[in-house]
Every structure is written in C-alpha cells, then in structure tokens.
PDB file of C-alpha atoms in Angstrom:
ATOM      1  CA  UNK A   1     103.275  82.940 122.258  1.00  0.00           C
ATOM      2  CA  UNK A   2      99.946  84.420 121.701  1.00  0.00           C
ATOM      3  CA  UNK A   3      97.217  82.767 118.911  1.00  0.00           C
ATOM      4  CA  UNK A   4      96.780  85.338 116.360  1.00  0.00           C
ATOM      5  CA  UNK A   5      94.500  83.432 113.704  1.00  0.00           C
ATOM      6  CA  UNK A   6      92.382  79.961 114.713  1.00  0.00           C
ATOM      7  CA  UNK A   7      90.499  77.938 112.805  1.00  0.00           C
ATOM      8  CA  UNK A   8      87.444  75.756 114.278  1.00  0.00           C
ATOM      9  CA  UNK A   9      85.900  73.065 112.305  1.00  0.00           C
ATOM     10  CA  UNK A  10      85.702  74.892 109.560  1.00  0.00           C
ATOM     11  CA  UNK A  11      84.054  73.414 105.945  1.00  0.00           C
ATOM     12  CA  UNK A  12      83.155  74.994 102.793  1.00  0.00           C
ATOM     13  CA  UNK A  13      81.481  73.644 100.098  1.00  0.00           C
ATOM     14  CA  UNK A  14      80.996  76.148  96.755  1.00  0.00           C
ATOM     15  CA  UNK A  15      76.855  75.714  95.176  1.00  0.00           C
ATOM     16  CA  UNK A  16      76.866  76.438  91.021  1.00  0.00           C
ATOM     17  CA  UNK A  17      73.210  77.974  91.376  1.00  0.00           C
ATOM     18  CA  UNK A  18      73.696  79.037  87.714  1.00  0.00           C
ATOM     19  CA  UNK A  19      74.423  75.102  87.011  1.00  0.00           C
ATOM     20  CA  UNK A  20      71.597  73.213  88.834  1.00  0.00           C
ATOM     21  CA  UNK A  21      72.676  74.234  92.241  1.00  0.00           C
ATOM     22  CA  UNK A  22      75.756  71.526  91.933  1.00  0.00           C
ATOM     23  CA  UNK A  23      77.762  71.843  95.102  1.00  0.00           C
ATOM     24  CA  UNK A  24      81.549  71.272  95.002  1.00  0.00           C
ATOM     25  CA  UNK A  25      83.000  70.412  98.686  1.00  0.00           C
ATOM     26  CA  UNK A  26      86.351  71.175  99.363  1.00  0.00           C
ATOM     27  CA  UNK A  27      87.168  70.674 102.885  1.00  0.00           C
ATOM     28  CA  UNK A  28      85.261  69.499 105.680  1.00  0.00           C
ATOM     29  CA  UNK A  29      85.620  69.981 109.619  1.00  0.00           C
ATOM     30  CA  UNK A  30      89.294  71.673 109.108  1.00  0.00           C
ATOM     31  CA  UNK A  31      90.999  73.083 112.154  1.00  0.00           C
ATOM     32  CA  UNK A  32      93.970  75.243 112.680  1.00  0.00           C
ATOM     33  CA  UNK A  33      96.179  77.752 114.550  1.00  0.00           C
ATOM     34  CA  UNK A  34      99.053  79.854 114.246  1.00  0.00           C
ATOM     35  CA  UNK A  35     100.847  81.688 116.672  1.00  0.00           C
ATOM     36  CA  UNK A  36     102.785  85.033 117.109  1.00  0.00           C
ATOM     37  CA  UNK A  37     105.870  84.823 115.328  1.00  0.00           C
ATOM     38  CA  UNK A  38     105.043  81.312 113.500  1.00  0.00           C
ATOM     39  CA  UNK A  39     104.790  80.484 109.742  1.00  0.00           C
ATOM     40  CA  UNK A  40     102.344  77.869 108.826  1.00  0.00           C
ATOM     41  CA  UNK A  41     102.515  77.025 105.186  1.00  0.00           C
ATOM     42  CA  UNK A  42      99.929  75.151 103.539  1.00  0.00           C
ATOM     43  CA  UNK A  43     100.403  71.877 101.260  1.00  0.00           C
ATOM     44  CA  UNK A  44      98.799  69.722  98.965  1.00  0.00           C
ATOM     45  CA  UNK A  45      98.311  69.322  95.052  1.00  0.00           C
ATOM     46  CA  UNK A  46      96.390  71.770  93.382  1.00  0.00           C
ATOM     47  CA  UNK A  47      92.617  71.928  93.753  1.00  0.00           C
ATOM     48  CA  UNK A  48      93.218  70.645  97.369  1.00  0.00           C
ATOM     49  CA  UNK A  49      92.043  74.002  98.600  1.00  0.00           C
ATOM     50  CA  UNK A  50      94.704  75.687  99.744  1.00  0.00           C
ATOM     51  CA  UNK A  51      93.584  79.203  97.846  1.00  0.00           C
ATOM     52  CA  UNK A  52      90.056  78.674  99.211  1.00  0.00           C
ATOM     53  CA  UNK A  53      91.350  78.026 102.620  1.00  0.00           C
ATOM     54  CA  UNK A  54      93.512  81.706 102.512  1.00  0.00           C
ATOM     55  CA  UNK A  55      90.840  83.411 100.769  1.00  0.00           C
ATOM     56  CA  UNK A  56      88.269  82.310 103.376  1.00  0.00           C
ATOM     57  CA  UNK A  57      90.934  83.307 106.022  1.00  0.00           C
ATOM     58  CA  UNK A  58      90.537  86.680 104.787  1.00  0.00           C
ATOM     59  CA  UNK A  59      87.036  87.253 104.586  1.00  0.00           C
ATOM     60  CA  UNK A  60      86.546  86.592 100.368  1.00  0.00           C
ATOM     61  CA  UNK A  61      84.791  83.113 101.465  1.00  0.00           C
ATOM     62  CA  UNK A  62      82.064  82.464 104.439  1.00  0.00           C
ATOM     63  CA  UNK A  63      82.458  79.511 105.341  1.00  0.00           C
ATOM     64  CA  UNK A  64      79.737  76.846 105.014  1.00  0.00           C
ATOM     65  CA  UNK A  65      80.195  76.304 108.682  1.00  0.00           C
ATOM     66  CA  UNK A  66      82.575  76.363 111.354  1.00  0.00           C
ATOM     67  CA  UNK A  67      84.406  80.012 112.431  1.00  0.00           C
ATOM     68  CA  UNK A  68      87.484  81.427 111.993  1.00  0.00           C
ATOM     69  CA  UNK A  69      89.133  84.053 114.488  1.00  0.00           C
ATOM     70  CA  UNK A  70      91.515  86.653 114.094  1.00  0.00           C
ATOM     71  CA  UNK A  71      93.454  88.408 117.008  1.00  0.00           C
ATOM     72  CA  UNK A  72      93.018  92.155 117.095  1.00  0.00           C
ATOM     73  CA  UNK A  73      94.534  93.815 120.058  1.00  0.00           C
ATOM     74  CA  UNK A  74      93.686  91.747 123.535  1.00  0.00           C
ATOM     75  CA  UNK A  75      90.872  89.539 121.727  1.00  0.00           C
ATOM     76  CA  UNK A  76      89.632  87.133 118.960  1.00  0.00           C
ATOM     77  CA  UNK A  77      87.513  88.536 116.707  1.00  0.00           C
ATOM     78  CA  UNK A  78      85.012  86.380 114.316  1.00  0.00           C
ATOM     79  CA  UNK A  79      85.962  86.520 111.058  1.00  0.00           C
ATOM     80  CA  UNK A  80      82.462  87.638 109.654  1.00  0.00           C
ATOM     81  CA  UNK A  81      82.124  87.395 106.219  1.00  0.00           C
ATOM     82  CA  UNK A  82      78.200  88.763 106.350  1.00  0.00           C
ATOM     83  CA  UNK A  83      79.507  91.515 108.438  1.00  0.00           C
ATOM     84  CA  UNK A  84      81.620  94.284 106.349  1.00  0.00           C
ATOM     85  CA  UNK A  85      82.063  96.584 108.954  1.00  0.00           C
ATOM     86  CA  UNK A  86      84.238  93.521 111.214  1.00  0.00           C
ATOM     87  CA  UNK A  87      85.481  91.988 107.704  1.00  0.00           C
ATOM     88  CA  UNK A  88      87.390  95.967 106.757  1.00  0.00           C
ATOM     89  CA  UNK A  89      87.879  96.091 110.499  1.00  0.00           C
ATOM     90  CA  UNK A  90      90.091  93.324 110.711  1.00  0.00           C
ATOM     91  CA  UNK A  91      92.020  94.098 107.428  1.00  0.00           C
ATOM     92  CA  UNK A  92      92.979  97.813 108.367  1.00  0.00           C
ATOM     93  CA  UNK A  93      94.678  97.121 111.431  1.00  0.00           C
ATOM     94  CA  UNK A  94      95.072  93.362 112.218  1.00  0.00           C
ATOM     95  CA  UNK A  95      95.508  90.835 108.489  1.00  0.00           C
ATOM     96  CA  UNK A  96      97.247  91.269 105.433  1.00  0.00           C
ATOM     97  CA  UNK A  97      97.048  89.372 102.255  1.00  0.00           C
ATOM     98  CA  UNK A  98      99.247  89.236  99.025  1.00  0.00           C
ATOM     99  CA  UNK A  99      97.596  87.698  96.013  1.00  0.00           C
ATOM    100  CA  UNK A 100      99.777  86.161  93.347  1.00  0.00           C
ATOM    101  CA  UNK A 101      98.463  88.506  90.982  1.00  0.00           C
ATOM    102  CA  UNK A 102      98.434  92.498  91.061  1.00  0.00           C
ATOM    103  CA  UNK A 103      94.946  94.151  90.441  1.00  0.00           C
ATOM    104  CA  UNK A 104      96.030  96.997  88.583  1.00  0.00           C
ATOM    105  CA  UNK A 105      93.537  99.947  89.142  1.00  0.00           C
ATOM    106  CA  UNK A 106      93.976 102.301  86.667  1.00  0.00           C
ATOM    107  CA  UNK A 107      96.427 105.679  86.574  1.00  0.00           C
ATOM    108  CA  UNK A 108      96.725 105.069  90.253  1.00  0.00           C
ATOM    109  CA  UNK A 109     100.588 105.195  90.413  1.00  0.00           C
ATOM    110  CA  UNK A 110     102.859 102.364  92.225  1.00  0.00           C
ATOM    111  CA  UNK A 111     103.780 104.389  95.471  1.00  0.00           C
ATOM    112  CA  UNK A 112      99.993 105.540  95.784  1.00  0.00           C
ATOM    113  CA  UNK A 113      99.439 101.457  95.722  1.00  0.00           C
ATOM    114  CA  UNK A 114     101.380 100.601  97.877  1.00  0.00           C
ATOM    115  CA  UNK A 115     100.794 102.911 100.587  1.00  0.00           C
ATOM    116  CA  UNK A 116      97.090 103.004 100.401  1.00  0.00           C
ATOM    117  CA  UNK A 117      96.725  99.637 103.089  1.00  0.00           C
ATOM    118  CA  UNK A 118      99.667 101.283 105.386  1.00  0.00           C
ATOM    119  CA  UNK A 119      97.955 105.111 105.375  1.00  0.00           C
ATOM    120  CA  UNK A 120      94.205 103.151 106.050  1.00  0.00           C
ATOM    121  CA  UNK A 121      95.943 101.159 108.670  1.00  0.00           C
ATOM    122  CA  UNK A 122      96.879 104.438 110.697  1.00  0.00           C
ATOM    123  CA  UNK A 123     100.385 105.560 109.482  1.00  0.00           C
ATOM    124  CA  UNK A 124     100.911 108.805 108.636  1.00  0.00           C
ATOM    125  CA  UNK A 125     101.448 109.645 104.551  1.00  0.00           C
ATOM    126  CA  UNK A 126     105.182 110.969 105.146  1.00  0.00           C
ATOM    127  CA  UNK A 127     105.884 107.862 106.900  1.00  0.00           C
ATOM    128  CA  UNK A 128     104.299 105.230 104.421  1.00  0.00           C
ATOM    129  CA  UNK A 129     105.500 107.148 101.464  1.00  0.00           C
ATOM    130  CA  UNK A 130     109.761 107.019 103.242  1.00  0.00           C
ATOM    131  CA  UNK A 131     108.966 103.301 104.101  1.00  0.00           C
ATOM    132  CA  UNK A 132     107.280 102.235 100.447  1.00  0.00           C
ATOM    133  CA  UNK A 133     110.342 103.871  98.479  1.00  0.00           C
ATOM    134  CA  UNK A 134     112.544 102.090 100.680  1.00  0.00           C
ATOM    135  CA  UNK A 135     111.178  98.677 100.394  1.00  0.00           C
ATOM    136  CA  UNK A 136     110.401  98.926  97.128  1.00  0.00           C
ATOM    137  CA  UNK A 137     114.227  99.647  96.677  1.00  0.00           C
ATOM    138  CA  UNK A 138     115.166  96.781  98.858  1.00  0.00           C
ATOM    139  CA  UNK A 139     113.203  94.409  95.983  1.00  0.00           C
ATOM    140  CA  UNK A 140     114.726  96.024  92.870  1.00  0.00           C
ATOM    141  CA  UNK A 141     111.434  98.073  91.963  1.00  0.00           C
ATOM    142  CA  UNK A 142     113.033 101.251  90.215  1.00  0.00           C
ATOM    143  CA  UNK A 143     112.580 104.803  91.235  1.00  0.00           C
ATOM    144  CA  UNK A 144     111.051 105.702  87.524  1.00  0.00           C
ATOM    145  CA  UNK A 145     108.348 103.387  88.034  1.00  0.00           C
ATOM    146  CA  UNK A 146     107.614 104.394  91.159  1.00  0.00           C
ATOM    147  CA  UNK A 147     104.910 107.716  90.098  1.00  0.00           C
ATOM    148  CA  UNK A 148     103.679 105.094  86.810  1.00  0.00           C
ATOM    149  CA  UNK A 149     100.637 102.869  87.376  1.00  0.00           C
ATOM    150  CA  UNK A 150     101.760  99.739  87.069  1.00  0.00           C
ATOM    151  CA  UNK A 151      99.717  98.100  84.277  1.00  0.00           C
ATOM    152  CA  UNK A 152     102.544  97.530  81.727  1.00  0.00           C
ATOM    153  CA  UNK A 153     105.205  96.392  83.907  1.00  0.00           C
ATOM    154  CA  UNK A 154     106.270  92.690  84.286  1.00  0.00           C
ATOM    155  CA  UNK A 155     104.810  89.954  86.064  1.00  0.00           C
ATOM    156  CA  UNK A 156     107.465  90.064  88.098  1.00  0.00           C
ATOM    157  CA  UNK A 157     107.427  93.821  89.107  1.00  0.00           C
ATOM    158  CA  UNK A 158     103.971  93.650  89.805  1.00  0.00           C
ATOM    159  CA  UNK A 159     104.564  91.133  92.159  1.00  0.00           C
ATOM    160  CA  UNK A 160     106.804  92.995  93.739  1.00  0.00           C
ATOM    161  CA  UNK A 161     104.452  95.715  93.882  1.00  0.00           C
ATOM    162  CA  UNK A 162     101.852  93.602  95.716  1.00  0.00           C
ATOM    163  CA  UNK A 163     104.641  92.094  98.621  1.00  0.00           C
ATOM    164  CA  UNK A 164     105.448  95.722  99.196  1.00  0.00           C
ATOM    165  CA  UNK A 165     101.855  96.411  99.549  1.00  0.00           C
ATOM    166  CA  UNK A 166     101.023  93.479 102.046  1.00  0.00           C
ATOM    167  CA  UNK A 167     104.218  93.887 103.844  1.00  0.00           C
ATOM    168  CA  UNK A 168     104.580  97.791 104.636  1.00  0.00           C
ATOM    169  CA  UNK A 169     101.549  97.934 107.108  1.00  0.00           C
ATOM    170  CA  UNK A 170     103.298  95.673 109.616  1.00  0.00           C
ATOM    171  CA  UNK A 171     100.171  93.633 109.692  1.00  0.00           C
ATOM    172  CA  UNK A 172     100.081  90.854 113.114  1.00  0.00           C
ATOM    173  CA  UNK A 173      98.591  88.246 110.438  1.00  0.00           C
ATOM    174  CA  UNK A 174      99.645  88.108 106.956  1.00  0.00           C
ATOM    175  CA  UNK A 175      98.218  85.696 104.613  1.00  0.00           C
ATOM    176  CA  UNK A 176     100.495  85.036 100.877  1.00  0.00           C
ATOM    177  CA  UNK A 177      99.721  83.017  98.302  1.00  0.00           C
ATOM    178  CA  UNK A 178     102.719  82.173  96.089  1.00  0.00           C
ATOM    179  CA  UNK A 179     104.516  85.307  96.939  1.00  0.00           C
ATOM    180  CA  UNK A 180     107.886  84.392  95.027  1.00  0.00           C
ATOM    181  CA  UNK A 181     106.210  82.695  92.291  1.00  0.00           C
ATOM    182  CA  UNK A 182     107.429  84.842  89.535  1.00  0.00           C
ATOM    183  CA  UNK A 183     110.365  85.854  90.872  1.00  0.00           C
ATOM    184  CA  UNK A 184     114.227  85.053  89.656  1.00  0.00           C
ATOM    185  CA  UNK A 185     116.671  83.906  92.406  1.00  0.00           C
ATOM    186  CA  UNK A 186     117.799  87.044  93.753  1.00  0.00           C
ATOM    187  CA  UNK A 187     113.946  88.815  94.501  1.00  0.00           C
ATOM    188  CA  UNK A 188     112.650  85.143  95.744  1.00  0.00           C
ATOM    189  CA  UNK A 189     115.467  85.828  98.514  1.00  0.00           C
ATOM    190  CA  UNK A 190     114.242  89.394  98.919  1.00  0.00           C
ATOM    191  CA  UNK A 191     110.781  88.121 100.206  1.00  0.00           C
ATOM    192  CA  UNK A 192     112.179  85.577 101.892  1.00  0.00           C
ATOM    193  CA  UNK A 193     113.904  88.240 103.942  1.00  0.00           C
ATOM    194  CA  UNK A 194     110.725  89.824 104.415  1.00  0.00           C
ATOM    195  CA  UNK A 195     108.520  86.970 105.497  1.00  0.00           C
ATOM    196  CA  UNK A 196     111.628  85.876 108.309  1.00  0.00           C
ATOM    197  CA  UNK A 197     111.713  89.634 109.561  1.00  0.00           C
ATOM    198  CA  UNK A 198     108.160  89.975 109.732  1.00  0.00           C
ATOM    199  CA  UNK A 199     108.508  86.232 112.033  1.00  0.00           C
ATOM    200  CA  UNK A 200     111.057  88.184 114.152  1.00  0.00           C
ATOM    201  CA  UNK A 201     108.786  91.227 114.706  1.00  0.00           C
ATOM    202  CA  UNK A 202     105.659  88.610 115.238  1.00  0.00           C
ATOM    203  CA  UNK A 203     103.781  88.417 112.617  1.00  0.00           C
ATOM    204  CA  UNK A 204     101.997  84.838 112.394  1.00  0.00           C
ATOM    205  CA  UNK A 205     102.198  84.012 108.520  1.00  0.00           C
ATOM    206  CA  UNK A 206     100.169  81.432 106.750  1.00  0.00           C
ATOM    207  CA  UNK A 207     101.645  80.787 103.360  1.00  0.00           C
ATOM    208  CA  UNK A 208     101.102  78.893 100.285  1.00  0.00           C
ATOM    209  CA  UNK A 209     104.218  78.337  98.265  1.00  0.00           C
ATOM    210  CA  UNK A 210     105.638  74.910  95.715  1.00  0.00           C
ATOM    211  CA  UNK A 211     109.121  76.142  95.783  1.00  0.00           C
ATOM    212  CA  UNK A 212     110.609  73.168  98.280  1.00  0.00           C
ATOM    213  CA  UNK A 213     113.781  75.854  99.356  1.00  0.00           C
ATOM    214  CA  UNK A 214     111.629  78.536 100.149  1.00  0.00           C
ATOM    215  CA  UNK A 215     109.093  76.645 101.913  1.00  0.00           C
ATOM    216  CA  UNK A 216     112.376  75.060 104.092  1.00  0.00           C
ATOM    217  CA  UNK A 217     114.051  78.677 104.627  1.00  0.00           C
ATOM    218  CA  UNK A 218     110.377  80.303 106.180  1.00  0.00           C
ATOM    219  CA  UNK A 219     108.442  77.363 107.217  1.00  0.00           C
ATOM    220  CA  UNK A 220     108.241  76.590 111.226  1.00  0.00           C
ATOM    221  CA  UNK A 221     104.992  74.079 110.439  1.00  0.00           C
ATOM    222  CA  UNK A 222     103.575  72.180 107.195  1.00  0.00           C
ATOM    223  CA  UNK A 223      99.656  71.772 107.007  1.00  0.00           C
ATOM    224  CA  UNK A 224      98.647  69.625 104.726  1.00  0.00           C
ATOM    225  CA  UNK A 225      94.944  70.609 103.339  1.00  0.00           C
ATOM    226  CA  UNK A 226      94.436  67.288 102.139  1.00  0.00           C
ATOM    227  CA  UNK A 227      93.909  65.465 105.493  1.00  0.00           C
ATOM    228  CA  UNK A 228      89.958  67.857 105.384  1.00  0.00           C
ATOM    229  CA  UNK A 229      89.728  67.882 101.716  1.00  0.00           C
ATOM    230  CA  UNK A 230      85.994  66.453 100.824  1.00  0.00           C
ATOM    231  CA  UNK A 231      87.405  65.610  97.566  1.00  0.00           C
ATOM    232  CA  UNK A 232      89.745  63.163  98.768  1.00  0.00           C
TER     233      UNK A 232
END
C-alpha cells in the first residue's frame, strides 16, 4: 500500500522568547510512516508530545528540524509550515484534522460548519449539504440544531460537530486527537465506525486516543512518542 504521510528525523523544541528565550524540547530525531488504509495511534503519558506531534503533522508547528511529507495525488509533498500557499494546499484536498475541541465561530450555523472543509475541498454544495445531514444523523446530532450555531450545545454535540467536519471531505490523511473523548458509549461506537470505514476506503489515520477499547477496535500500529521524547 502506498505511504500517505512520512516523517524524517523530525525534532521540535518550543523557545519562551517572552521568558528568557527558555527552550522546552519535546522530541528529538522522531521518524514515522503510515500507509493507505493504516491507523497509527500515538501513545505515551501526557506531555509526551503526542498533540505537538499531530499539530506539527498538520502544519500548526514547523518543526525545529527534520521534514514531514504528505501524499497528494502521485507525490510527497513537504509539509511547509513557512509556506501557506502548500500548508492550505495540502489541507483542501489531501489532510484532515479533528481537534478535541470545537472552535465555535459565531452565528455560523452547524451544517454551514460542517460543510465548509468538504465544499473548499471540491464537492459541490448540494452534495456536502445531503452528505453533512446524513452523517450528522448517523451520530445523533438533531435536525433542529442543524441551522443553530453551535455555541450553546454540549461538549458532546460539539464534538460531534467537529468528527462530521473532519470526516465528510473524504480526506486520504486524517489526523484526530481524542475524537471520542466526550462521548457516551453509543456515539464513541459511532466514530469508531467512521474511523474503520474511512480504513476501508484508504484513508491512513494517525490518532491519539486513552480509551484502551477504542484504541484495540481502530488501531493496526501503536507508536509510542516516548522512545524521541527529549524530556525523557
């Protein structure tokens, strides 16, 4: 199966310029890849850097050195954090991400949320608008939210909201960070379904996630951070 996302050597270490110029290293000379179809999820104790690591995956962190590649189409692209142009490039058509928290912009209503990635992405309104009410059915989001802006609702809808958003683009790489955190039983399996049919249509997924039966239903490899962490 193709490499969709590789990692080469990669370190970051954060500088507090406001605090003397302190630097805080958190991993050093870390290497990875993941593969069409494949779910990678990340482990280690908190502050081990697993949130840097998917955050720099995306394009929120350049690294300190090393590169990170993401397939789009026939070939790697550099991950460029310097270069917007590549960094939006690469997140319209080729890498997803789903936060553990919902930035709520607001009076900008659910379905306009989360069919804004899948309409920038190159699928047409009807089309992201049939598929968004229908997943968002599939993980108990009701119809009467769906034209409210979603700053009052639960932490639990709202994450909801933002799986739907990742998910609906069909994205080759998708990147989640605790995506069934604050969810009861029944929506945890939900996204489970999602992540394991996005696998079978060949998405490479790189996940963070604590919950041990999760992380056993979606998980084809374990990486543990720790084994680059400078911290260690």
């Amino acid at each position: 199966m193709p490499i969709m996302i590789e990692v080469e050597n990669l370190s970051k270490t954060f500088i507090l310029h406001t605090q003397g110029g302190i630097r805080l290293p958190v991993f050093d000379t870390l290497n990875l890849s993941v593969e069409s179809g494949e779910c990678l999820c990340l482990t280690g104790p908190s502050g081990a850097g697993k949130s840097t690591l998917l955050r720099s995956l995306y394009g929120n962190y350049a690294p300190s050195a090393g590169a990170i590649r993401v397939r789009q189409g026939k070939k790697m692209v550099a991950m460029d954090p310097d270069n917007p142009r590549v960094v939006m490039a690469l997140r319209r058509k080729a890498i997803g991400y789903v936060s553990q928290f919902l930035r709520v912009i607001p009076r900008v209503s659910t379905i306009d949320i989360v069919t804004t990635p899948a309409i920038a992405s190159g699928m047409e309104r009807e089309v992201a608008i049939a598929k968004g009410q229908a997943l968002l059915t599939s993980l108990n989001v009701s119809e009467r939210l769906w034209s409210l802006a979603p700053a009052t609702f639960s932490g639990g809808e709202q994450q909801r909201i933002n799986v739907a958003r990742g998910f609906l683009p069909g994205y080759p790489v998708l990147l989640l960070d605790e995506p069934t955190a604050s969810l009861d039983a029944e929506n945890r399996d939900r996204v489970v379904d999602l992540i394991l049919r996005a696998k079978a249509d060949g998405s490479a997924v790189v996940v963070i996630v604590h919950d041990t039966d999760v992380r056993d239903r979606i998980a084809d490899r374990l990486f543990d951070v720790t084994r680059y962490s400078e911290a260690a």
